[in-house]
């Protein structure tokens, strides 16, 4: 009988040992899981902060604007309204109609904009906002005709 009791105690201890081993492994895997989740969330936050902080620098490097000389060489005109315009003419940068006597700049590609609008645009980007024509390549001398 004592051997039967010692055998059942041994089986009970063995099953308890297996249970504690399983719990120990569960805790270890849970700790690793929490560590990796925290690590990846922190890594994502760090990457997001770096991208947000460095994005203006990256844009400044990749998108170099036109020089002041190139901007000054763009022909300038004064807008003059006709009696009955066929269509409403507007600047596609600020989305407002041209007023009578407004100063317009015409790019070499033939598109025209308010001088203030296109000057700001060209300091950031050298392409025409409508057709992506590279403006500084073929700027012509300034004019003073009326459109």
CSV table of C-alpha atoms in Angstrom, one decimal:
chain,number,residue,atom,x,y,z
A,1,UNK,CA,0.0,0.0,0.0
A,2,UNK,CA,2.8,2.4,0.8
A,3,UNK,CA,4.3,1.7,-2.7
A,4,UNK,CA,0.9,2.6,-4.2
A,5,UNK,CA,0.8,5.8,-2.1
A,6,UNK,CA,4.3,6.7,-3.0
A,7,UNK,CA,3.6,6.0,-6.7
A,8,UNK,CA,0.5,8.2,-6.7
A,9,UNK,CA,2.4,11.0,-4.9
A,10,UNK,CA,5.2,10.7,-7.5
A,11,UNK,CA,2.6,10.9,-10.3
A,12,UNK,CA,1.0,13.9,-8.6
A,13,UNK,CA,4.4,15.7,-8.2
A,14,UNK,CA,5.3,14.8,-11.8
A,15,UNK,CA,2.0,16.3,-13.1
A,16,UNK,CA,2.5,19.4,-10.9
A,17,UNK,CA,6.0,19.7,-12.2
A,18,UNK,CA,4.7,19.6,-15.8
A,19,UNK,CA,2.0,22.1,-14.9
A,20,UNK,CA,4.5,24.5,-13.4
A,21,UNK,CA,6.8,24.1,-16.4
A,22,UNK,CA,3.9,24.9,-18.7
A,23,UNK,CA,3.0,28.0,-16.7
A,24,UNK,CA,6.7,29.0,-16.6
A,25,UNK,CA,6.9,28.7,-20.4
A,26,UNK,CA,3.6,30.7,-20.8
A,27,UNK,CA,5.0,33.5,-18.6
A,28,UNK,CA,8.3,33.6,-20.6
A,29,UNK,CA,6.5,33.7,-23.9
A,30,UNK,CA,4.2,36.4,-22.6
A,31,UNK,CA,7.1,38.5,-21.5
A,32,UNK,CA,8.8,38.2,-24.9
A,33,UNK,CA,5.5,39.0,-26.6
A,34,UNK,CA,5.0,42.1,-24.5
A,35,UNK,CA,8.6,43.1,-25.1
A,36,UNK,CA,8.4,42.8,-28.9
A,37,UNK,CA,5.0,44.6,-29.0
A,38,UNK,CA,6.5,47.5,-27.0
A,39,UNK,CA,9.6,47.5,-29.1
A,40,UNK,CA,7.7,47.6,-32.4
A,41,UNK,CA,5.4,50.3,-31.2
A,42,UNK,CA,8.3,52.4,-30.0
A,43,UNK,CA,10.2,51.8,-33.3
A,44,UNK,CA,7.1,52.9,-35.3
A,45,UNK,CA,6.8,56.0,-33.2
A,46,UNK,CA,10.5,56.8,-33.6
A,47,UNK,CA,10.3,56.3,-37.4
A,48,UNK,CA,7.2,58.5,-37.6
A,49,UNK,CA,8.9,61.3,-35.6
A,50,UNK,CA,12.0,61.1,-37.7
A,51,UNK,CA,10.0,61.2,-41.0
A,52,UNK,CA,8.0,64.2,-39.8
A,53,UNK,CA,11.0,66.1,-38.6
A,54,UNK,CA,13.1,65.4,-41.6
A,55,UNK,CA,10.4,65.7,-44.3
A,56,UNK,CA,11.0,69.4,-44.8
A,57,UNK,CA,14.7,68.8,-45.3
A,58,UNK,CA,14.0,65.9,-47.7
A,59,UNK,CA,11.6,68.1,-49.7
A,60,UNK,CA,14.1,70.9,-49.8
A,61,UNK,CA,16.8,68.6,-51.2
A,62,UNK,CA,14.6,66.8,-53.7
A,63,UNK,CA,12.5,69.8,-54.9
A,64,UNK,CA,14.9,72.7,-55.6
A,65,UNK,CA,13.0,75.8,-56.6
A,66,UNK,CA,13.9,78.3,-59.4
A,67,UNK,CA,16.5,81.0,-58.8
A,68,UNK,CA,15.4,84.6,-58.4
A,69,UNK,CA,17.0,85.4,-61.8
A,70,UNK,CA,14.9,82.7,-63.5
A,71,UNK,CA,11.8,84.1,-61.8
A,72,UNK,CA,12.6,87.7,-62.8
A,73,UNK,CA,13.0,86.7,-66.4
A,74,UNK,CA,9.4,85.4,-66.7
A,75,UNK,CA,7.3,87.8,-68.9
A,76,UNK,CA,4.8,89.9,-67.0
A,77,UNK,CA,1.6,91.3,-68.4
A,78,UNK,CA,-1.4,93.2,-67.2
A,79,UNK,CA,-4.8,91.5,-67.5
A,80,UNK,CA,-7.5,93.5,-69.4
A,81,UNK,CA,-11.1,92.3,-69.3
A,82,UNK,CA,-13.0,92.1,-72.5
A,83,UNK,CA,-16.6,93.3,-72.9
A,84,UNK,CA,-18.1,89.8,-73.0
A,85,UNK,CA,-15.5,87.2,-72.1
A,86,UNK,CA,-16.0,83.8,-73.7
A,87,UNK,CA,-15.0,82.1,-70.5
A,88,UNK,CA,-14.0,83.1,-67.0
A,89,UNK,CA,-10.2,83.2,-66.7
A,90,UNK,CA,-8.7,82.3,-63.4
A,91,UNK,CA,-5.4,81.5,-61.7
A,92,UNK,CA,-5.2,77.8,-61.1
A,93,UNK,CA,-2.9,78.2,-58.0
A,94,UNK,CA,-5.2,80.5,-55.9
A,95,UNK,CA,-8.4,79.6,-57.8
A,96,UNK,CA,-9.6,83.2,-58.2
A,97,UNK,CA,-10.6,85.0,-61.3
A,98,UNK,CA,-8.3,87.6,-62.8
A,99,UNK,CA,-9.3,91.2,-62.0
A,100,UNK,CA,-8.9,94.0,-64.5
A,101,UNK,CA,-5.3,95.3,-64.4
A,102,UNK,CA,-4.0,92.2,-62.4
A,103,UNK,CA,-0.3,91.4,-63.0
A,104,UNK,CA,0.1,88.1,-64.7
A,105,UNK,CA,3.1,86.0,-65.5
A,106,UNK,CA,3.2,83.7,-68.5
A,107,UNK,CA,5.4,80.7,-68.4
A,108,UNK,CA,7.3,79.5,-71.5
A,109,UNK,CA,4.7,76.7,-71.8
A,110,UNK,CA,2.0,79.3,-72.4
A,111,UNK,CA,0.2,79.0,-69.0
A,112,UNK,CA,-0.5,82.2,-67.1
A,113,UNK,CA,-0.9,82.9,-63.4
A,114,UNK,CA,-1.0,85.8,-60.9
A,115,UNK,CA,2.7,86.9,-60.6
A,116,UNK,CA,2.5,86.6,-56.8
A,117,UNK,CA,1.1,83.0,-57.0
A,118,UNK,CA,3.6,81.7,-59.5
A,119,UNK,CA,6.6,83.4,-57.9
A,120,UNK,CA,5.8,81.6,-54.6
A,121,UNK,CA,5.2,78.3,-56.5
A,122,UNK,CA,8.5,78.6,-58.4
A,123,UNK,CA,10.5,79.2,-55.3
A,124,UNK,CA,9.4,75.7,-54.2
A,125,UNK,CA,9.1,73.8,-57.5
A,126,UNK,CA,10.6,74.6,-60.9
A,127,UNK,CA,7.7,72.9,-62.8
A,128,UNK,CA,4.6,74.5,-64.3
A,129,UNK,CA,1.7,73.5,-62.0
A,130,UNK,CA,-0.5,72.5,-64.9
A,131,UNK,CA,1.8,70.7,-67.4
A,132,UNK,CA,5.0,70.0,-65.4
A,133,UNK,CA,7.1,72.0,-67.9
A,134,UNK,CA,10.6,72.7,-66.5
A,135,UNK,CA,10.5,76.5,-66.3
A,136,UNK,CA,14.1,77.7,-65.9
A,137,UNK,CA,15.3,75.7,-69.0
A,138,UNK,CA,13.7,78.1,-71.5
A,139,UNK,CA,12.7,81.3,-69.8
A,140,UNK,CA,12.4,84.2,-72.2
A,141,UNK,CA,13.1,87.9,-71.6
A,142,UNK,CA,10.4,89.9,-69.8
A,143,UNK,CA,7.7,91.7,-71.7
A,144,UNK,CA,5.1,94.3,-70.9
A,145,UNK,CA,2.3,93.4,-73.3
A,146,UNK,CA,-1.3,93.3,-72.3
A,147,UNK,CA,-3.3,90.0,-72.5
